[in-house]
PDB file of N, CA and C in Angstrom:
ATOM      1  N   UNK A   1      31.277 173.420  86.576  1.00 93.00           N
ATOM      2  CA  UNK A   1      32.704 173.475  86.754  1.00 93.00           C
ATOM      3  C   UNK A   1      33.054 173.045  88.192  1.00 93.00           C
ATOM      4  N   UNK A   2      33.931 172.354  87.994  1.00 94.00           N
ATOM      5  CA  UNK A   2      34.409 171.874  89.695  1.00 94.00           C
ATOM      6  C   UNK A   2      35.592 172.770  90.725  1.00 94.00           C
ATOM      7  N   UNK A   3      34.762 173.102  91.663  1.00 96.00           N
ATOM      8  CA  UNK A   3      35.998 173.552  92.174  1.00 96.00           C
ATOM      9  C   UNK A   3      36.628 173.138  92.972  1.00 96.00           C
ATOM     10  N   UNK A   4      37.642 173.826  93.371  1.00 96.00           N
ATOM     11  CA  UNK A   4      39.373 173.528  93.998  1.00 96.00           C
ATOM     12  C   UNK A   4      39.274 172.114  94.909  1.00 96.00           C
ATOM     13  N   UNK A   5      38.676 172.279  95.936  1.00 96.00           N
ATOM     14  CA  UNK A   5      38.195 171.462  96.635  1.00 96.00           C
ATOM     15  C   UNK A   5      37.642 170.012  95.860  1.00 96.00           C
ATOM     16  N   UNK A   6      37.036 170.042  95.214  1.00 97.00           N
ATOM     17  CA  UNK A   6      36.628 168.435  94.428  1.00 97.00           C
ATOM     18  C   UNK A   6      37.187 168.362  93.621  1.00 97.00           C
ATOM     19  N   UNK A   7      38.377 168.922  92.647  1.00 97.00           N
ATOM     20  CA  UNK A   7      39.499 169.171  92.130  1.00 97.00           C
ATOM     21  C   UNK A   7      40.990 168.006  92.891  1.00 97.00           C
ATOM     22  N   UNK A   8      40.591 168.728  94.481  1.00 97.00           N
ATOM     23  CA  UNK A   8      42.102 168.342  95.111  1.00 97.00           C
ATOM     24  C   UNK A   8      41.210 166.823  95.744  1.00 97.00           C
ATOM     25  N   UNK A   9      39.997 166.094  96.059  1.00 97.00           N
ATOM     26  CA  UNK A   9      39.116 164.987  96.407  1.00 97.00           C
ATOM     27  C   UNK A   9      39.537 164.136  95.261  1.00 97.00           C
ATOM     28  N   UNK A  10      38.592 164.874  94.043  1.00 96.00           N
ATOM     29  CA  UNK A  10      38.900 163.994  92.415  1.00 96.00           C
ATOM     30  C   UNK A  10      40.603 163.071  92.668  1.00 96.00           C
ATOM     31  N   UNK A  11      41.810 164.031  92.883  1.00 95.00           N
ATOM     32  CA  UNK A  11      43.338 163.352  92.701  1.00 95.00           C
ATOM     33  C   UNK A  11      43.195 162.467  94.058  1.00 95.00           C
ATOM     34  N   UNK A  12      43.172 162.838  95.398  1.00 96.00           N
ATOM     35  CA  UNK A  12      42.953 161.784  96.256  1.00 96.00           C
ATOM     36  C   UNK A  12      42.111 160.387  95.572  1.00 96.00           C
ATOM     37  N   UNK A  13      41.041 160.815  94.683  1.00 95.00           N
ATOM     38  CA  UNK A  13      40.549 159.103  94.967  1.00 95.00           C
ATOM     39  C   UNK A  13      41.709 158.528  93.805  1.00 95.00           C
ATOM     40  N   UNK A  14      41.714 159.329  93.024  1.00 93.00           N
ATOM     41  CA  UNK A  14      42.751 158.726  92.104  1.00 93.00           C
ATOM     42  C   UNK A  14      43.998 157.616  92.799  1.00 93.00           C
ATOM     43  N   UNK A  15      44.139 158.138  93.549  1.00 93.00           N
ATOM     44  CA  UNK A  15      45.379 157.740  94.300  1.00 93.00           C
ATOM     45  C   UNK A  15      45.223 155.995  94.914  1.00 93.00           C
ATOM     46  N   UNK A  16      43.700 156.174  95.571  1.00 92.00           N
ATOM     47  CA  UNK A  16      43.293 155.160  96.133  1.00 92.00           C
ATOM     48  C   UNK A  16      43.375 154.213  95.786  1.00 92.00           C
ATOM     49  N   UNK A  17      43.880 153.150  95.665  1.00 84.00           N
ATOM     50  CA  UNK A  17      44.099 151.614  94.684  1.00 84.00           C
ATOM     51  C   UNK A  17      44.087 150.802  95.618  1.00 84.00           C
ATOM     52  N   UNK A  18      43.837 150.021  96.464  1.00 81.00           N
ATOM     53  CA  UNK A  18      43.677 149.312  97.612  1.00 81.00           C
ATOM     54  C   UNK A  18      44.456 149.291  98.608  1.00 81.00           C
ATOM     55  N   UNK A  19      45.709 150.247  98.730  1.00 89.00           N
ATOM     56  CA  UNK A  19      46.470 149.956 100.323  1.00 89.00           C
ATOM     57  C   UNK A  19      46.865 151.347 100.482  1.00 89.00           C
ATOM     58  N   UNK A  20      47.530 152.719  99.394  1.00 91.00           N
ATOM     59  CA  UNK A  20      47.744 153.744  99.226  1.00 91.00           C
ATOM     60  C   UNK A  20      47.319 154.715 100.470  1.00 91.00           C
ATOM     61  N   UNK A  21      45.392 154.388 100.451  1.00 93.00           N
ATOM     62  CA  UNK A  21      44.460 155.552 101.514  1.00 93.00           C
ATOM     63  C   UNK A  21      44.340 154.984 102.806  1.00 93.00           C
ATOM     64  N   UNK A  22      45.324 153.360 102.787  1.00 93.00           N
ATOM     65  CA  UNK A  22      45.682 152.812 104.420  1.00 93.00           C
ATOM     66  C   UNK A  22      46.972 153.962 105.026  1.00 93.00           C
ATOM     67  N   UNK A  23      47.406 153.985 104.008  1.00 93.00           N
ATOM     68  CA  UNK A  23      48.733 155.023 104.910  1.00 93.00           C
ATOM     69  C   UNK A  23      49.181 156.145 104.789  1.00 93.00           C
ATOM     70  N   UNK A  24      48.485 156.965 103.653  1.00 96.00           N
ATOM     71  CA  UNK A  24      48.793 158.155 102.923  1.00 96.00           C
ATOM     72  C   UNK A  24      47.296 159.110 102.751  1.00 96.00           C
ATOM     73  N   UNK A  25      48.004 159.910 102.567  1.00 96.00           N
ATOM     74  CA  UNK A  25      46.603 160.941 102.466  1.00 96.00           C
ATOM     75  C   UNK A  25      46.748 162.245 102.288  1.00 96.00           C
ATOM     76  N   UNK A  26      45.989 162.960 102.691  1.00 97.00           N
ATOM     77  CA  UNK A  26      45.968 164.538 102.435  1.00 97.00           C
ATOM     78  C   UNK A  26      45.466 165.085 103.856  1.00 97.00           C
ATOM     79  N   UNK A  27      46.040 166.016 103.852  1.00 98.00           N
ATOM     80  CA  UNK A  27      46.166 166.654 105.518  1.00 98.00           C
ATOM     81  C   UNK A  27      45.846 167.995 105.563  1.00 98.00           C
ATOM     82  N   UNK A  28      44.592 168.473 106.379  1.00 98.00           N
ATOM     83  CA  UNK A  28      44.873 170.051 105.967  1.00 98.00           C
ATOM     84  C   UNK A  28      44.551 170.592 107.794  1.00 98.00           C
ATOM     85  N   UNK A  29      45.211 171.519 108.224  1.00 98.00           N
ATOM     86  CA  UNK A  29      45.036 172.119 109.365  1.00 98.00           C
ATOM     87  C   UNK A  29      45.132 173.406 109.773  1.00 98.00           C
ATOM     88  N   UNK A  30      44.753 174.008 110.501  1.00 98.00           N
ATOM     89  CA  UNK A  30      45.265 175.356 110.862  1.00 98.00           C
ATOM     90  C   UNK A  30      46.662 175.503 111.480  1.00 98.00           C
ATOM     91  N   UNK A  31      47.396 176.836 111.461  1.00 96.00           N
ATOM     92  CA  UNK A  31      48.269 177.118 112.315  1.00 96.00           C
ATOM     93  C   UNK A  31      48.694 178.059 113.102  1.00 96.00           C
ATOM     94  N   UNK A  32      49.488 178.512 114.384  1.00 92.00           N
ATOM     95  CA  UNK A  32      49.463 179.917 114.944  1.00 92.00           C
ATOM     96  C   UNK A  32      49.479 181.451 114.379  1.00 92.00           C
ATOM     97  N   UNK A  33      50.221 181.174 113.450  1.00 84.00           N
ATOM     98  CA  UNK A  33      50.457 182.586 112.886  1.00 84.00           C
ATOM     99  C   UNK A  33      49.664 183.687 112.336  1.00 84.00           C
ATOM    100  N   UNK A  34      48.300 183.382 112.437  1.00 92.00           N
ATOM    101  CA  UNK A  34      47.560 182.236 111.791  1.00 92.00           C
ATOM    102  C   UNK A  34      47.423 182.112 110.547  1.00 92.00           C
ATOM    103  N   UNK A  35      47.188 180.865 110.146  1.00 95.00           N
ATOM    104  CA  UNK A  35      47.115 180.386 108.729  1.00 95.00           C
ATOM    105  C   UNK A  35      46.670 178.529 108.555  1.00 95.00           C
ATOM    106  N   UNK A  36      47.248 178.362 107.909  1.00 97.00           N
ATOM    107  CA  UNK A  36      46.961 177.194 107.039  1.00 97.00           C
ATOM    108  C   UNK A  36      47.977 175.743 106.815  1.00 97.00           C
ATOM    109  N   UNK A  37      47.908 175.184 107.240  1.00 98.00           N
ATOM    110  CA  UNK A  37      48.990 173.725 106.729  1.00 98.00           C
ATOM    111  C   UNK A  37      48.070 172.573 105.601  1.00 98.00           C
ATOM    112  N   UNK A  38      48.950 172.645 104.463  1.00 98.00           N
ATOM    113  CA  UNK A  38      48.217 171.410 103.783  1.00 98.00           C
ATOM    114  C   UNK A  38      49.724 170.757 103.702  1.00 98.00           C
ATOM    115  N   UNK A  39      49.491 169.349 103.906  1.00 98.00           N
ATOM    116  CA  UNK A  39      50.133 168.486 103.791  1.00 98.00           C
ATOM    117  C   UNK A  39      49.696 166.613 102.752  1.00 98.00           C
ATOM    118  N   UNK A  40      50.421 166.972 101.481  1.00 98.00           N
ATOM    119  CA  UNK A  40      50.137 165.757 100.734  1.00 98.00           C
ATOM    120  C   UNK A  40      51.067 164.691 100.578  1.00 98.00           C
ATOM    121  N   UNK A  41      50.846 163.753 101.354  1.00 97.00           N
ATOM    122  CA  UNK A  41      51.558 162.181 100.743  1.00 97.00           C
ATOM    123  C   UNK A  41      51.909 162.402  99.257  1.00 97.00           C
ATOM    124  N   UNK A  42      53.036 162.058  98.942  1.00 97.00           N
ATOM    125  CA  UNK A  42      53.305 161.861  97.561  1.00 97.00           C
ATOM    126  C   UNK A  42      54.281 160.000  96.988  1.00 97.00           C
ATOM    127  N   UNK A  43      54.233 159.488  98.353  1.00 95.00           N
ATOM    128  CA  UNK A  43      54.446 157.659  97.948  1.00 95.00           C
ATOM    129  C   UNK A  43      53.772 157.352  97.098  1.00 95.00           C
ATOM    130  N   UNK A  44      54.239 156.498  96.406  1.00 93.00           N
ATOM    131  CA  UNK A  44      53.018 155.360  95.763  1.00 93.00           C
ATOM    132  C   UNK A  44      52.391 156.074  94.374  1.00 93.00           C
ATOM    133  N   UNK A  45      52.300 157.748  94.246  1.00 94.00           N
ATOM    134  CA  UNK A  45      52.143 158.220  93.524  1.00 94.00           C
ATOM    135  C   UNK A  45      52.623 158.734  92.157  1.00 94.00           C
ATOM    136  N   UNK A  46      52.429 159.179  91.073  1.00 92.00           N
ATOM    137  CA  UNK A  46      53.062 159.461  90.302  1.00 92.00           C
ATOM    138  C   UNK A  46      54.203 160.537  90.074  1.00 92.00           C
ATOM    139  N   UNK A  47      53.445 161.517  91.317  1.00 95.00           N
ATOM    140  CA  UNK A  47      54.270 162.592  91.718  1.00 95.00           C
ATOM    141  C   UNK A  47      55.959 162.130  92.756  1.00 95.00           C
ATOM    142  N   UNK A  48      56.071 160.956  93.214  1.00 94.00           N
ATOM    143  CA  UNK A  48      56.583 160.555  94.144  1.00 94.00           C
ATOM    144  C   UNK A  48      58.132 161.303  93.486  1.00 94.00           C
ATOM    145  N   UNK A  49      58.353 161.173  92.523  1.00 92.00           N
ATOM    146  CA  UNK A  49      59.818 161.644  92.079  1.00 92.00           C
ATOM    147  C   UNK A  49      59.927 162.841  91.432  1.00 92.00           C
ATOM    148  N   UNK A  50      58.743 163.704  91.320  1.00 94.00           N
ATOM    149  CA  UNK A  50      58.950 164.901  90.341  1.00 94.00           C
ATOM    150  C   UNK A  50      59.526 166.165  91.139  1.00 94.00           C
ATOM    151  N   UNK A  51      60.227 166.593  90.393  1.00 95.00           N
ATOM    152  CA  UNK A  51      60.578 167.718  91.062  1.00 95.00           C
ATOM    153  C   UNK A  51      59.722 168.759  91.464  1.00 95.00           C
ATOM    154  N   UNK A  52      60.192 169.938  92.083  1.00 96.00           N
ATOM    155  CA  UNK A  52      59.190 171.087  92.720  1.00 96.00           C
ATOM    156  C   UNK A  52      60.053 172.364  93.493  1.00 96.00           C
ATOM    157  N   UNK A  53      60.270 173.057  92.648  1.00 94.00           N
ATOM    158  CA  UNK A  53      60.763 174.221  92.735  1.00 94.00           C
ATOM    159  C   UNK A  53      59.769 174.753  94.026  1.00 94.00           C
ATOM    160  N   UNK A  54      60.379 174.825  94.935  1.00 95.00           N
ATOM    161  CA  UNK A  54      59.581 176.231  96.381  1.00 95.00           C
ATOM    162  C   UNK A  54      59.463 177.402  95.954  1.00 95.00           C
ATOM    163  N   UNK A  55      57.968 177.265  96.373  1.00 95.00           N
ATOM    164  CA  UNK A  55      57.189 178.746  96.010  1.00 95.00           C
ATOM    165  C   UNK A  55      56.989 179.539  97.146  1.00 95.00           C
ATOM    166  N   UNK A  56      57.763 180.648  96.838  1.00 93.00           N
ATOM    167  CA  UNK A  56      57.482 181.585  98.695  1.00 93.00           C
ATOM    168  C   UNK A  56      57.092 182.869  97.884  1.00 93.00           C
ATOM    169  N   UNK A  57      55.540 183.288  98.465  1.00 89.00           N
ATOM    170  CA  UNK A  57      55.001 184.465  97.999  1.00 89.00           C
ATOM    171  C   UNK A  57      55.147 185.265  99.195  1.00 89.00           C
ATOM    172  N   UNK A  58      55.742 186.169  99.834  1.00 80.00           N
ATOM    173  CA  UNK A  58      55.589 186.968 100.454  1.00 80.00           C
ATOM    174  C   UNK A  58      55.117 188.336 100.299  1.00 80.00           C
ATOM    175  N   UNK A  59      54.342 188.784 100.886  1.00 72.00           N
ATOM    176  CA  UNK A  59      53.383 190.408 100.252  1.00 72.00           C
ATOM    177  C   UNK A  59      53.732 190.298 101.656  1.00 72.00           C
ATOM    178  N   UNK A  60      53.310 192.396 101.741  1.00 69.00           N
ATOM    179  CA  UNK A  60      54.143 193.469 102.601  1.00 69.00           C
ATOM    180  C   UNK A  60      52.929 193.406 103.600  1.00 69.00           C
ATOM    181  N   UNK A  61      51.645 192.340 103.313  1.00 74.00           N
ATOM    182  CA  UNK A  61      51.020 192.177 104.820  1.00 74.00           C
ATOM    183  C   UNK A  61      50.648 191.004 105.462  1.00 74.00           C
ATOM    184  N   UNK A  62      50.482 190.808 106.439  1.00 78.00           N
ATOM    185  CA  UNK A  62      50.832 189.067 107.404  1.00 78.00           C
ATOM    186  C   UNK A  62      49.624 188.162 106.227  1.00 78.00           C
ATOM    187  N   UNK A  63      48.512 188.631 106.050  1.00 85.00           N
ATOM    188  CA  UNK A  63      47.365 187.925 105.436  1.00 85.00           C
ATOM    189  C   UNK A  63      47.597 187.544 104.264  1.00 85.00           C
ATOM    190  N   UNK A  64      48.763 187.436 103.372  1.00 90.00           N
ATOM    191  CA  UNK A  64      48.938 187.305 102.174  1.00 90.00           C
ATOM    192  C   UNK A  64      50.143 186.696 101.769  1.00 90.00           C
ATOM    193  N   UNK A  65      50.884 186.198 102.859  1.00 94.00           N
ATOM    194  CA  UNK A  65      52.043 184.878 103.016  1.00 94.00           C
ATOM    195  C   UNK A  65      51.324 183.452 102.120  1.00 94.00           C
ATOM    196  N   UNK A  66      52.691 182.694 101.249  1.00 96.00           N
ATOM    197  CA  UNK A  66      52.274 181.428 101.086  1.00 96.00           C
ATOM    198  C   UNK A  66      53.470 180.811 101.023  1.00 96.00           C
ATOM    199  N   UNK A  67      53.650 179.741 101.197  1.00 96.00           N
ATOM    200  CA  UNK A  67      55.002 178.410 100.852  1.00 96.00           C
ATOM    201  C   UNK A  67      54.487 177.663 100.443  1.00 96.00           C
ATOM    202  N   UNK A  68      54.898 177.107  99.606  1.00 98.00           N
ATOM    203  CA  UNK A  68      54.822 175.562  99.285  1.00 98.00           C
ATOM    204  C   UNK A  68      56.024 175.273  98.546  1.00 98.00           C
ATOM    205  N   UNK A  69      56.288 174.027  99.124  1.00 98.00           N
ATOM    206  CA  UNK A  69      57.691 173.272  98.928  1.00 98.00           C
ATOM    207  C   UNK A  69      57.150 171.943  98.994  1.00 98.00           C
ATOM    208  N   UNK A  70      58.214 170.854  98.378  1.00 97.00           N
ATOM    209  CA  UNK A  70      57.925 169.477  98.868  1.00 97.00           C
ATOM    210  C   UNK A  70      58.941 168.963  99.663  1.00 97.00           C
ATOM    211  N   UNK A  71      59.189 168.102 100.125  1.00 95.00           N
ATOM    212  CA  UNK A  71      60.041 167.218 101.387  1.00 95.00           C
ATOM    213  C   UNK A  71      60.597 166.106 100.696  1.00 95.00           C
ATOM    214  N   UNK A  72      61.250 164.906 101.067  1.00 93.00           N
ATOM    215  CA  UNK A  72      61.053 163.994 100.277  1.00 93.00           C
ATOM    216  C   UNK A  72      59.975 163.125  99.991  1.00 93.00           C
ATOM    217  N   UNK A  73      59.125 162.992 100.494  1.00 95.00           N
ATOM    218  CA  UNK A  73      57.292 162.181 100.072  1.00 95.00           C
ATOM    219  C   UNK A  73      56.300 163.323 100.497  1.00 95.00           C
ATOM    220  N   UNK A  74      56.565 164.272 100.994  1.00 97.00           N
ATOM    221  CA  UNK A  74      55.322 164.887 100.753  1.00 97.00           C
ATOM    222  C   UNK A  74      55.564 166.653 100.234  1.00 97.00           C
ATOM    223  N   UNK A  75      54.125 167.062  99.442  1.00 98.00           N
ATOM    224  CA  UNK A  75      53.952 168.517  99.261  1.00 98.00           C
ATOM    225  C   UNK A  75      53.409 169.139 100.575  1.00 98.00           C
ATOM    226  N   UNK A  76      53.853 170.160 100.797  1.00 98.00           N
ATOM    227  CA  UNK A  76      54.226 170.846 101.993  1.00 98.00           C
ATOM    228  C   UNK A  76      53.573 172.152 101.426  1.00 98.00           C
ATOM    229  N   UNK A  77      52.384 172.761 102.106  1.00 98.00           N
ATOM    230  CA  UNK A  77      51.864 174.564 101.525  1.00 98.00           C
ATOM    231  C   UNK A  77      51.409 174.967 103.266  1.00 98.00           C
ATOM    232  N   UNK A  78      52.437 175.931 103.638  1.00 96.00           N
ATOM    233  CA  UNK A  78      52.273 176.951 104.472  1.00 96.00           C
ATOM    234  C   UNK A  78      50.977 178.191 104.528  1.00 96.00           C
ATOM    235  N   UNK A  79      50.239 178.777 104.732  1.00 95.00           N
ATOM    236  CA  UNK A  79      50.070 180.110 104.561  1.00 95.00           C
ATOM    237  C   UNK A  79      48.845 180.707 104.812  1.00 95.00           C
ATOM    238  N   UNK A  80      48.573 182.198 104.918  1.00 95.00           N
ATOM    239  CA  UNK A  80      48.041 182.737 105.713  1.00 95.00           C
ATOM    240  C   UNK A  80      46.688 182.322 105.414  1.00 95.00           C
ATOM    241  N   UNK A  81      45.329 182.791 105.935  1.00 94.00           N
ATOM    242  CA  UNK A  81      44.145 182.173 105.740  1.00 94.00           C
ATOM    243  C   UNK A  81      43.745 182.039 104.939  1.00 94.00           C
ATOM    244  N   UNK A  82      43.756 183.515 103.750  1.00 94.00           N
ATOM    245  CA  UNK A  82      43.594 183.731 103.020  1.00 94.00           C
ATOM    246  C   UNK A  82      44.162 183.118 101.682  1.00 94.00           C
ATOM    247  N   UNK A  83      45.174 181.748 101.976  1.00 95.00           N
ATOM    248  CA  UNK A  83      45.825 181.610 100.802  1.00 95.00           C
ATOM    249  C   UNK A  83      45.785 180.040 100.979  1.00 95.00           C
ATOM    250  N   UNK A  84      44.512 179.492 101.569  1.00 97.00           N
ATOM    251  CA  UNK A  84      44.442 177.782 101.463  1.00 97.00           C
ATOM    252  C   UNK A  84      44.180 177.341 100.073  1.00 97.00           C
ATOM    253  N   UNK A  85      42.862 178.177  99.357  1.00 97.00           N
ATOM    254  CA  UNK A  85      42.503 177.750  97.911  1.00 97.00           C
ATOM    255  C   UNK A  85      43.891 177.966  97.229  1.00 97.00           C
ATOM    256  N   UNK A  86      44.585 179.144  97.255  1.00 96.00           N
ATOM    257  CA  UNK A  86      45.979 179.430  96.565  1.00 96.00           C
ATOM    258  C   UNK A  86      46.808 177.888  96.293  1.00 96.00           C
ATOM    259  N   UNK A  87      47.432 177.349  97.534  1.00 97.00           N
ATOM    260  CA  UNK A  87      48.107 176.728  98.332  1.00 97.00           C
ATOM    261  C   UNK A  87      47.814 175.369  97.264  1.00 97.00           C
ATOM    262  N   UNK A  88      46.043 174.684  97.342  1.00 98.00           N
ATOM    263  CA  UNK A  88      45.223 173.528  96.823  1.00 98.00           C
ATOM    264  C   UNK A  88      45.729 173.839  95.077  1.00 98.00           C
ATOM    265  N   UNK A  89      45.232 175.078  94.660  1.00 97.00           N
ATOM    266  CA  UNK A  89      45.434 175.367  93.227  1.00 97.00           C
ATOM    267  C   UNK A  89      47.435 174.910  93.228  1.00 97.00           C
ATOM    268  N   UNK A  90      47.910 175.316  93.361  1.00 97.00           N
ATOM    269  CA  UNK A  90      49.007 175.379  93.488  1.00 97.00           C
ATOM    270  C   UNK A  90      49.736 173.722  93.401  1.00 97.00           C
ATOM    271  N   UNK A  91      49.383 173.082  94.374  1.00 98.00           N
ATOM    272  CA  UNK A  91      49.473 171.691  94.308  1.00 98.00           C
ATOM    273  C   UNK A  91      49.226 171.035  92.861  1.00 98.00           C
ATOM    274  N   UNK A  92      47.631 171.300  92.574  1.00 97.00           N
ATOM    275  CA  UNK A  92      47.073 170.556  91.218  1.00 97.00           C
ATOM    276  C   UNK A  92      47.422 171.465  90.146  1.00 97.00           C
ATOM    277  N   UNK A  93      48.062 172.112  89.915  1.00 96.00           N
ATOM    278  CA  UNK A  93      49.065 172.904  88.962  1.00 96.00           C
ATOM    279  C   UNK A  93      49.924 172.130  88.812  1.00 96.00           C
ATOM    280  N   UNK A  94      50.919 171.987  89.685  1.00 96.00           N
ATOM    281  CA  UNK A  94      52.260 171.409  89.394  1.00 96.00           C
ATOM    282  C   UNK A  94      51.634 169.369  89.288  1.00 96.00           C
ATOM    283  N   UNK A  95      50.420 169.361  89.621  1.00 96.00           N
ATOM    284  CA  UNK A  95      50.163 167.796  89.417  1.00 96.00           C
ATOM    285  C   UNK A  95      50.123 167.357  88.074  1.00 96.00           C
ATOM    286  N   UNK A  96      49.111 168.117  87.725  1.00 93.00           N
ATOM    287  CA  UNK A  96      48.779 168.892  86.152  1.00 93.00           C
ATOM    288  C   UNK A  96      49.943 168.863  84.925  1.00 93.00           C
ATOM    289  N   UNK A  97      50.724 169.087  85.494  1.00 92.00           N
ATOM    290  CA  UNK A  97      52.096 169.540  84.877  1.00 92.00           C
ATOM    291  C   UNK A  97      52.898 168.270  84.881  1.00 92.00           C
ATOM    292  N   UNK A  98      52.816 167.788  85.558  1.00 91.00           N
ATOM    293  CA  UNK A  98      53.713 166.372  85.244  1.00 91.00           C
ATOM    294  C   UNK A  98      52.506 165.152  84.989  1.00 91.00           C
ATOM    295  N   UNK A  99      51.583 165.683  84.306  1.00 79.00           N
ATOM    296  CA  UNK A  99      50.715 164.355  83.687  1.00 79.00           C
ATOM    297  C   UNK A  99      50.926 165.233  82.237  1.00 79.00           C
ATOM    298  N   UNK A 100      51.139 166.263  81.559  1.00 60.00           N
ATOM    299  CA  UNK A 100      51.792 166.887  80.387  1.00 60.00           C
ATOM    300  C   UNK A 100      50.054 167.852  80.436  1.00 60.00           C
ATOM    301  N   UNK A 101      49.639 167.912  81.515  1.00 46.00           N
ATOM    302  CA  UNK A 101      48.227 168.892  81.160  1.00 46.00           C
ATOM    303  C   UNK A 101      48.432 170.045  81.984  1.00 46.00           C
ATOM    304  N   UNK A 102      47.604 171.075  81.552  1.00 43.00           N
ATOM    305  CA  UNK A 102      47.741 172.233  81.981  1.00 43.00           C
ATOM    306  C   UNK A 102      46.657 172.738  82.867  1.00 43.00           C
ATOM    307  N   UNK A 103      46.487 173.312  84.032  1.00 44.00           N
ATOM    308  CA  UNK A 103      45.853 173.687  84.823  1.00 44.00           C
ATOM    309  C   UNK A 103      46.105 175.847  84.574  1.00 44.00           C
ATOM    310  N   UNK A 104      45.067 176.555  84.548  1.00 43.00           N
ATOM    311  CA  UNK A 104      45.666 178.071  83.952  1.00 43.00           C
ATOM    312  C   UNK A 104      45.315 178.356  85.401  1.00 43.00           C
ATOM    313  N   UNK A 105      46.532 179.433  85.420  1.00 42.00           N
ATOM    314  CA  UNK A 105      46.420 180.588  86.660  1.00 42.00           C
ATOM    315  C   UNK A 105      45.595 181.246  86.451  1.00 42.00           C
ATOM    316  N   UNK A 106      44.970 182.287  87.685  1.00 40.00           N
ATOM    317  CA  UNK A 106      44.135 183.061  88.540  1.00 40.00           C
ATOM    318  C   UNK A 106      44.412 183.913  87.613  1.00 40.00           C
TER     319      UNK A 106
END
Protein backbone atom coordinates (compact mmCIF):
# COMPACT_ATOMS: atom_id res chain seq x y z
CA UNK A 1 0.00 0.00 0.00
CA UNK A 2 1.37 3.42 -0.76
CA UNK A 3 1.59 5.96 1.47
CA UNK A 4 0.65 9.67 1.75
CA UNK A 5 3.83 10.80 0.67
CA UNK A 6 4.16 8.65 -2.76
CA UNK A 7 0.45 9.20 -2.97
CA UNK A 8 1.04 13.20 -3.05
CA UNK A 9 4.84 12.30 -5.62
CA UNK A 10 2.47 9.70 -7.76
CA UNK A 11 -0.09 13.30 -8.61
CA UNK A 12 3.08 15.54 -9.00
CA UNK A 13 4.50 13.31 -11.75
CA UNK A 14 1.15 13.15 -13.14
CA UNK A 15 1.22 16.69 -13.61
CA UNK A 16 4.59 16.70 -15.35
CA UNK A 17 4.02 16.89 -19.22
CA UNK A 18 6.97 18.81 -20.49
CA UNK A 19 6.85 22.56 -19.26
CA UNK A 20 4.20 22.24 -16.09
CA UNK A 21 7.47 21.00 -13.44
CA UNK A 22 9.45 24.20 -15.25
CA UNK A 23 7.17 26.47 -13.23
CA UNK A 24 4.88 24.76 -10.86
CA UNK A 25 5.24 22.42 -8.19
CA UNK A 26 4.65 21.39 -4.73
CA UNK A 27 6.10 23.23 -1.80
CA UNK A 28 6.33 22.05 1.66
CA UNK A 29 8.03 24.06 4.64
CA UNK A 30 8.04 24.73 8.15
CA UNK A 31 6.59 27.65 10.04
CA UNK A 32 6.87 29.83 13.41
CA UNK A 33 4.04 28.85 15.25
CA UNK A 34 5.29 26.03 14.80
CA UNK A 35 3.95 23.98 12.15
CA UNK A 36 3.74 23.25 8.61
CA UNK A 37 3.14 25.07 5.07
CA UNK A 38 2.23 22.93 2.04
CA UNK A 39 1.77 24.80 -0.88
CA UNK A 40 0.38 23.23 -4.40
CA UNK A 41 0.43 24.82 -7.90
CA UNK A 42 -2.86 24.11 -9.30
CA UNK A 43 -2.19 25.84 -13.26
CA UNK A 44 -2.15 23.70 -16.00
CA UNK A 45 -3.92 21.17 -13.89
CA UNK A 46 -7.12 19.58 -13.76
CA UNK A 47 -7.79 20.94 -10.44
CA UNK A 48 -7.06 24.54 -11.82
CA UNK A 49 -10.94 25.46 -11.65
CA UNK A 50 -12.47 23.20 -9.01
CA UNK A 51 -13.82 24.47 -6.24
CA UNK A 52 -12.67 24.01 -2.43
CA UNK A 53 -14.55 24.73 0.43
CA UNK A 54 -11.78 25.91 3.53
CA UNK A 55 -11.15 23.51 5.99
CA UNK A 56 -10.24 25.05 9.48
CA UNK A 57 -9.88 22.32 12.19
CA UNK A 58 -9.24 23.98 15.26
CA UNK A 59 -8.87 21.69 18.64
CA UNK A 60 -8.57 23.33 22.20
CA UNK A 61 -4.60 22.63 21.88
CA UNK A 62 -1.82 24.62 19.72
CA UNK A 63 -0.59 20.92 18.29
CA UNK A 64 -3.74 20.08 16.60
CA UNK A 65 -4.53 23.30 14.32
CA UNK A 66 -5.09 22.73 10.44
CA UNK A 67 -6.23 25.07 7.30
CA UNK A 68 -6.42 24.34 4.13
CA UNK A 69 -7.94 26.59 1.63
CA UNK A 70 -7.09 27.29 -2.01
CA UNK A 71 -6.11 30.83 -3.55
CA UNK A 72 -6.67 31.35 -7.02
CA UNK A 73 -3.83 28.67 -8.53
CA UNK A 74 -2.79 27.24 -5.61
CA UNK A 75 -3.93 24.71 -2.51
CA UNK A 76 -2.84 26.34 0.51
CA UNK A 77 -2.63 23.73 4.08
CA UNK A 78 -1.49 25.59 7.21
CA UNK A 79 -0.84 23.53 10.40
CA UNK A 80 0.58 22.37 13.40
CA UNK A 81 3.33 19.56 13.16
CA UNK A 82 1.36 17.16 13.86
CA UNK A 83 -1.08 17.70 11.01
CA UNK A 84 1.35 17.66 7.67
CA UNK A 85 0.15 13.92 6.71
CA UNK A 86 -3.54 15.40 7.64
CA UNK A 87 -2.97 18.53 5.45
CA UNK A 88 -1.24 15.87 2.17
CA UNK A 89 -4.40 13.43 2.81
CA UNK A 90 -6.58 16.26 2.63
CA UNK A 91 -5.30 17.69 -0.66
CA UNK A 92 -5.57 14.06 -2.49
CA UNK A 93 -9.10 13.74 -1.09
CA UNK A 94 -10.50 16.63 -2.62
CA UNK A 95 -8.11 15.61 -5.89
CA UNK A 96 -9.78 12.30 -5.73
CA UNK A 97 -13.04 13.86 -5.75
CA UNK A 98 -12.98 15.77 -8.77
CA UNK A 99 -11.54 12.82 -10.93
CA UNK A 100 -15.25 11.11 -9.61
CA UNK A 101 -12.90 8.65 -7.20
CA UNK A 102 -12.93 8.33 -3.74
CA UNK A 103 -10.09 8.54 -1.36
CA UNK A 104 -11.78 7.19 2.55
CA UNK A 105 -11.08 9.14 5.71
CA UNK A 106 -8.93 8.28 8.80
Amino acid sequence: MKTTLQKLADWYAGQCHANWEHGYGIKIETIDNPGFAIDIDLRETFLESAPYPEKKDSYDTEDRWMICRRTEFRFEGRGAPSRLEDMIEEFLRWSENQKGETIPTK
